[in-house]
CSV table of C-alpha atoms and ligand atoms in Angstrom, one decimal:
chain,number,residue,atom,x,y,z
A,250,UNK,CA,22.5,6.3,-23.3
A,251,UNK,CA,19.6,4.0,-23.0
A,252,UNK,CA,17.0,5.7,-21.0
A,253,UNK,CA,13.6,4.1,-20.1
A,254,UNK,CA,10.6,6.6,-20.1
A,255,UNK,CA,7.2,6.2,-18.5
A,256,UNK,CA,4.3,8.2,-17.8
A,257,UNK,CA,0.8,8.0,-16.3
A,258,UNK,CA,-2.1,10.1,-17.5
A,259,UNK,CA,-0.7,13.1,-15.1
A,260,UNK,CA,2.5,13.1,-17.2
A,261,UNK,CA,1.4,11.8,-20.5
A,262,UNK,CA,1.5,15.1,-22.3
A,263,UNK,CA,5.3,15.5,-21.6
A,264,UNK,CA,6.4,12.0,-22.6
A,265,UNK,CA,6.6,12.2,-26.2
A,266,UNK,CA,8.5,15.5,-26.1
A,267,UNK,CA,11.0,14.0,-23.8
A,268,UNK,CA,11.5,10.9,-25.9
A,269,UNK,CA,12.0,13.2,-28.8
A,270,UNK,CA,14.5,15.3,-27.0
A,271,UNK,CA,16.6,12.3,-25.8
A,272,UNK,CA,16.9,11.0,-29.6
A,273,UNK,CA,17.8,14.6,-30.7
A,274,UNK,CA,20.6,14.5,-28.1
A,275,UNK,CA,21.9,11.1,-29.4
A,276,UNK,CA,20.2,8.9,-26.7
A,277,UNK,CA,17.9,5.8,-27.0
A,278,UNK,CA,14.6,6.4,-25.1
A,279,UNK,CA,12.8,3.2,-24.6
A,280,UNK,CA,9.0,4.1,-24.2
A,281,UNK,CA,7.4,2.0,-21.4
A,282,UNK,CA,3.9,3.7,-21.7
A,283,UNK,CA,1.3,4.9,-21.1
A,284,UNK,CA,1.0,4.5,-24.9
A,285,UNK,CA,-2.4,6.1,-25.0
A,286,UNK,CA,-4.2,8.5,-22.6
A,287,UNK,CA,-6.1,6.7,-20.1
A,288,UNK,CA,-7.3,9.0,-17.2
A,289,UNK,CA,-7.8,6.0,-15.2
A,290,UNK,CA,-4.4,4.5,-15.4
A,291,UNK,CA,-2.2,4.2,-12.2
A,292,UNK,CA,1.5,5.8,-11.7
A,293,UNK,CA,2.7,2.8,-10.1
A,294,UNK,CA,2.6,0.7,-13.0
A,295,UNK,CA,4.7,2.9,-14.8
A,296,UNK,CA,7.1,3.6,-12.0
A,297,UNK,CA,7.5,-0.3,-11.7
A,298,UNK,CA,8.1,-0.6,-15.7
A,299,UNK,CA,11.0,2.0,-15.4
A,300,UNK,CA,12.3,0.9,-12.2
A,301,UNK,CA,12.6,-2.5,-13.2
A,302,UNK,CA,14.4,-1.6,-16.7
A,303,UNK,CA,16.9,0.4,-14.4
A,304,UNK,CA,17.4,-1.9,-11.8
A,305,UNK,CA,17.6,-5.0,-14.1
A,306,UNK,CA,20.2,-3.1,-16.4
A,307,UNK,CA,18.1,-3.0,-19.5
A,308,UNK,CA,18.6,0.8,-19.3
A,309,UNK,CA,21.1,3.0,-17.8
A,310,UNK,CA,18.8,5.6,-16.6
A,311,UNK,CA,15.0,6.2,-16.3
A,312,UNK,CA,12.5,9.3,-16.6
A,313,UNK,CA,9.1,9.1,-14.9
A,314,UNK,CA,6.6,11.6,-15.2
A,315,UNK,CA,3.4,11.9,-13.5
A,316,UNK,CA,1.2,14.9,-12.3
A,317,UNK,CA,3.5,16.2,-9.5
A,318,UNK,CA,6.4,13.7,-9.8
A,319,UNK,CA,6.0,12.8,-6.3
A,320,UNK,CA,4.1,9.5,-6.6
A,321,UNK,CA,6.5,8.2,-9.2
A,322,UNK,CA,9.5,9.0,-7.1
A,323,UNK,CA,8.0,7.4,-4.0
A,324,UNK,CA,7.0,4.2,-6.1
A,325,UNK,CA,10.3,3.8,-8.1
A,326,UNK,CA,12.5,4.3,-4.8
A,327,UNK,CA,10.9,1.1,-3.5
A,328,UNK,CA,13.1,-1.0,-6.0
A,329,UNK,CA,16.5,-2.0,-4.9
A,330,UNK,CA,19.1,-0.4,-7.1
A,331,UNK,CA,16.8,2.7,-8.0
A,332,UNK,CA,17.8,6.1,-6.9
A,333,UNK,CA,15.0,8.3,-8.1
A,334,UNK,CA,14.8,12.1,-7.6
A,335,UNK,CA,12.1,14.6,-8.0
A,336,UNK,CA,13.9,17.6,-9.8
A,337,UNK,CA,12.2,20.7,-11.1
A,338,UNK,CA,15.6,22.8,-11.2
A,339,UNK,CA,18.5,21.9,-13.3
A,340,UNK,CA,21.1,22.3,-10.4
A,341,UNK,CA,19.3,19.1,-8.8
A,342,UNK,CA,19.1,17.5,-12.1
A,343,UNK,CA,22.7,17.0,-12.6
A,344,UNK,CA,23.9,17.3,-9.1
A,345,UNK,CA,22.0,14.6,-8.2
A,346,UNK,CA,23.7,12.4,-10.4
A,347,UNK,CA,27.0,13.8,-9.8
A,348,UNK,CA,26.7,13.3,-6.0
A,349,UNK,CA,24.0,10.8,-5.3
A,350,UNK,CA,24.4,8.7,-8.5
A,351,UNK,CA,20.5,9.3,-9.1
A,352,UNK,CA,19.5,7.1,-11.9
A,353,UNK,CA,15.8,7.9,-12.3
A,354,UNK,CA,14.5,11.5,-12.8
A,355,UNK,CA,11.0,12.3,-11.9
A,356,UNK,CA,8.9,15.4,-13.4
A,357,UNK,CA,5.6,16.6,-12.7
A,358,UNK,CA,3.7,17.4,-15.7
A,359,UNK,CA,1.3,19.8,-13.8
A,360,UNK,CA,4.1,21.7,-12.5
A,361,UNK,CA,6.7,22.5,-15.2
A,362,UNK,CA,6.0,23.0,-19.1
A,363,UNK,CA,7.8,21.2,-21.8
A,364,UNK,CA,10.8,23.6,-22.1
A,365,UNK,CA,11.7,23.3,-18.6
A,366,UNK,CA,11.3,19.6,-18.9
A,367,UNK,CA,13.7,19.3,-21.8
A,368,UNK,CA,16.4,21.3,-19.8
A,369,UNK,CA,16.0,19.1,-16.9
A,370,UNK,CA,16.4,15.8,-19.0
A,371,UNK,CA,19.4,17.2,-20.8
A,372,UNK,CA,21.1,18.1,-17.5
A,373,UNK,CA,20.3,14.7,-16.2
A,374,UNK,CA,21.5,12.5,-19.0
A,375,UNK,CA,24.5,14.8,-19.4
A,376,UNK,CA,25.6,14.2,-15.8
A,377,UNK,CA,27.9,11.5,-14.5
A,378,UNK,CA,28.5,10.2,-10.7
A,379,UNK,CA,31.9,12.1,-9.8
A,380,UNK,CA,32.9,8.9,-7.9
A,381,UNK,CA,34.7,11.2,-5.4
A,382,UNK,CA,35.5,9.7,-2.1
A,383,UNK,CA,32.9,11.7,0.0
A,384,UNK,CA,30.1,10.8,-2.5
A,385,UNK,CA,31.2,7.1,-2.8
A,386,UNK,CA,31.2,7.1,1.0
A,387,UNK,CA,27.8,8.5,1.3
A,388,UNK,CA,26.3,6.6,-1.5
A,389,UNK,CA,27.9,3.2,0.0
A,390,UNK,CA,25.8,4.2,3.3
A,391,UNK,CA,22.6,4.7,1.4
A,392,UNK,CA,23.0,1.5,-0.3
A,393,UNK,CA,23.5,-0.2,3.0
A,394,UNK,CA,19.8,0.6,3.7
A,395,UNK,CA,18.5,-1.4,0.9
B,1060,LIG,C1,-2.9,11.4,-11.0
B,1060,LIG,O1,-3.9,12.1,-11.1
B,1060,LIG,C2,-1.8,11.9,-10.0
B,1060,LIG,O2,-2.2,11.7,-8.7
B,1060,LIG,C3,-0.6,11.3,-10.2
B,1060,LIG,O3,-0.1,11.6,-11.8
B,1060,LIG,C4,0.7,11.8,-9.5
B,1060,LIG,O4,0.6,13.2,-9.6
B,1060,LIG,C5,1.1,11.3,-8.3
B,1060,LIG,O5,1.8,11.9,-7.4
């Protein structure tokens, strides 16, 4: 699976580790920056890059990392076709895909460490939308808000 990955300075420390774990698991990460650490960069710029990659079909999923994961999820959800969720537990990381068709996982590098981040990423990319009638019905209602 192609997965866009982006991080601001708050998430920068986790980005390479996540790209590496995706590669190891047979996925194809697309690194949309930041490419160097810049304490003054802004999370909306990376949220936009990842959201547009997913919304435009360049990648199937996206992963965004900022300090808390909150700003990244707020920003990414402004884009039509993006369903971003901030998950720091593995249940949400897979259930968000299975029930809600979440296509962008947001993480906070100031909240979790690399080992937990890797488990969350693997739970996220390993999950598929169930397509069950009740989930499809709810998703359709969510999409009608766009
Ligand atoms: C950057 O200092 C920090 O505010 C940002 O990474 C993020 O946590 C926003 O939600």
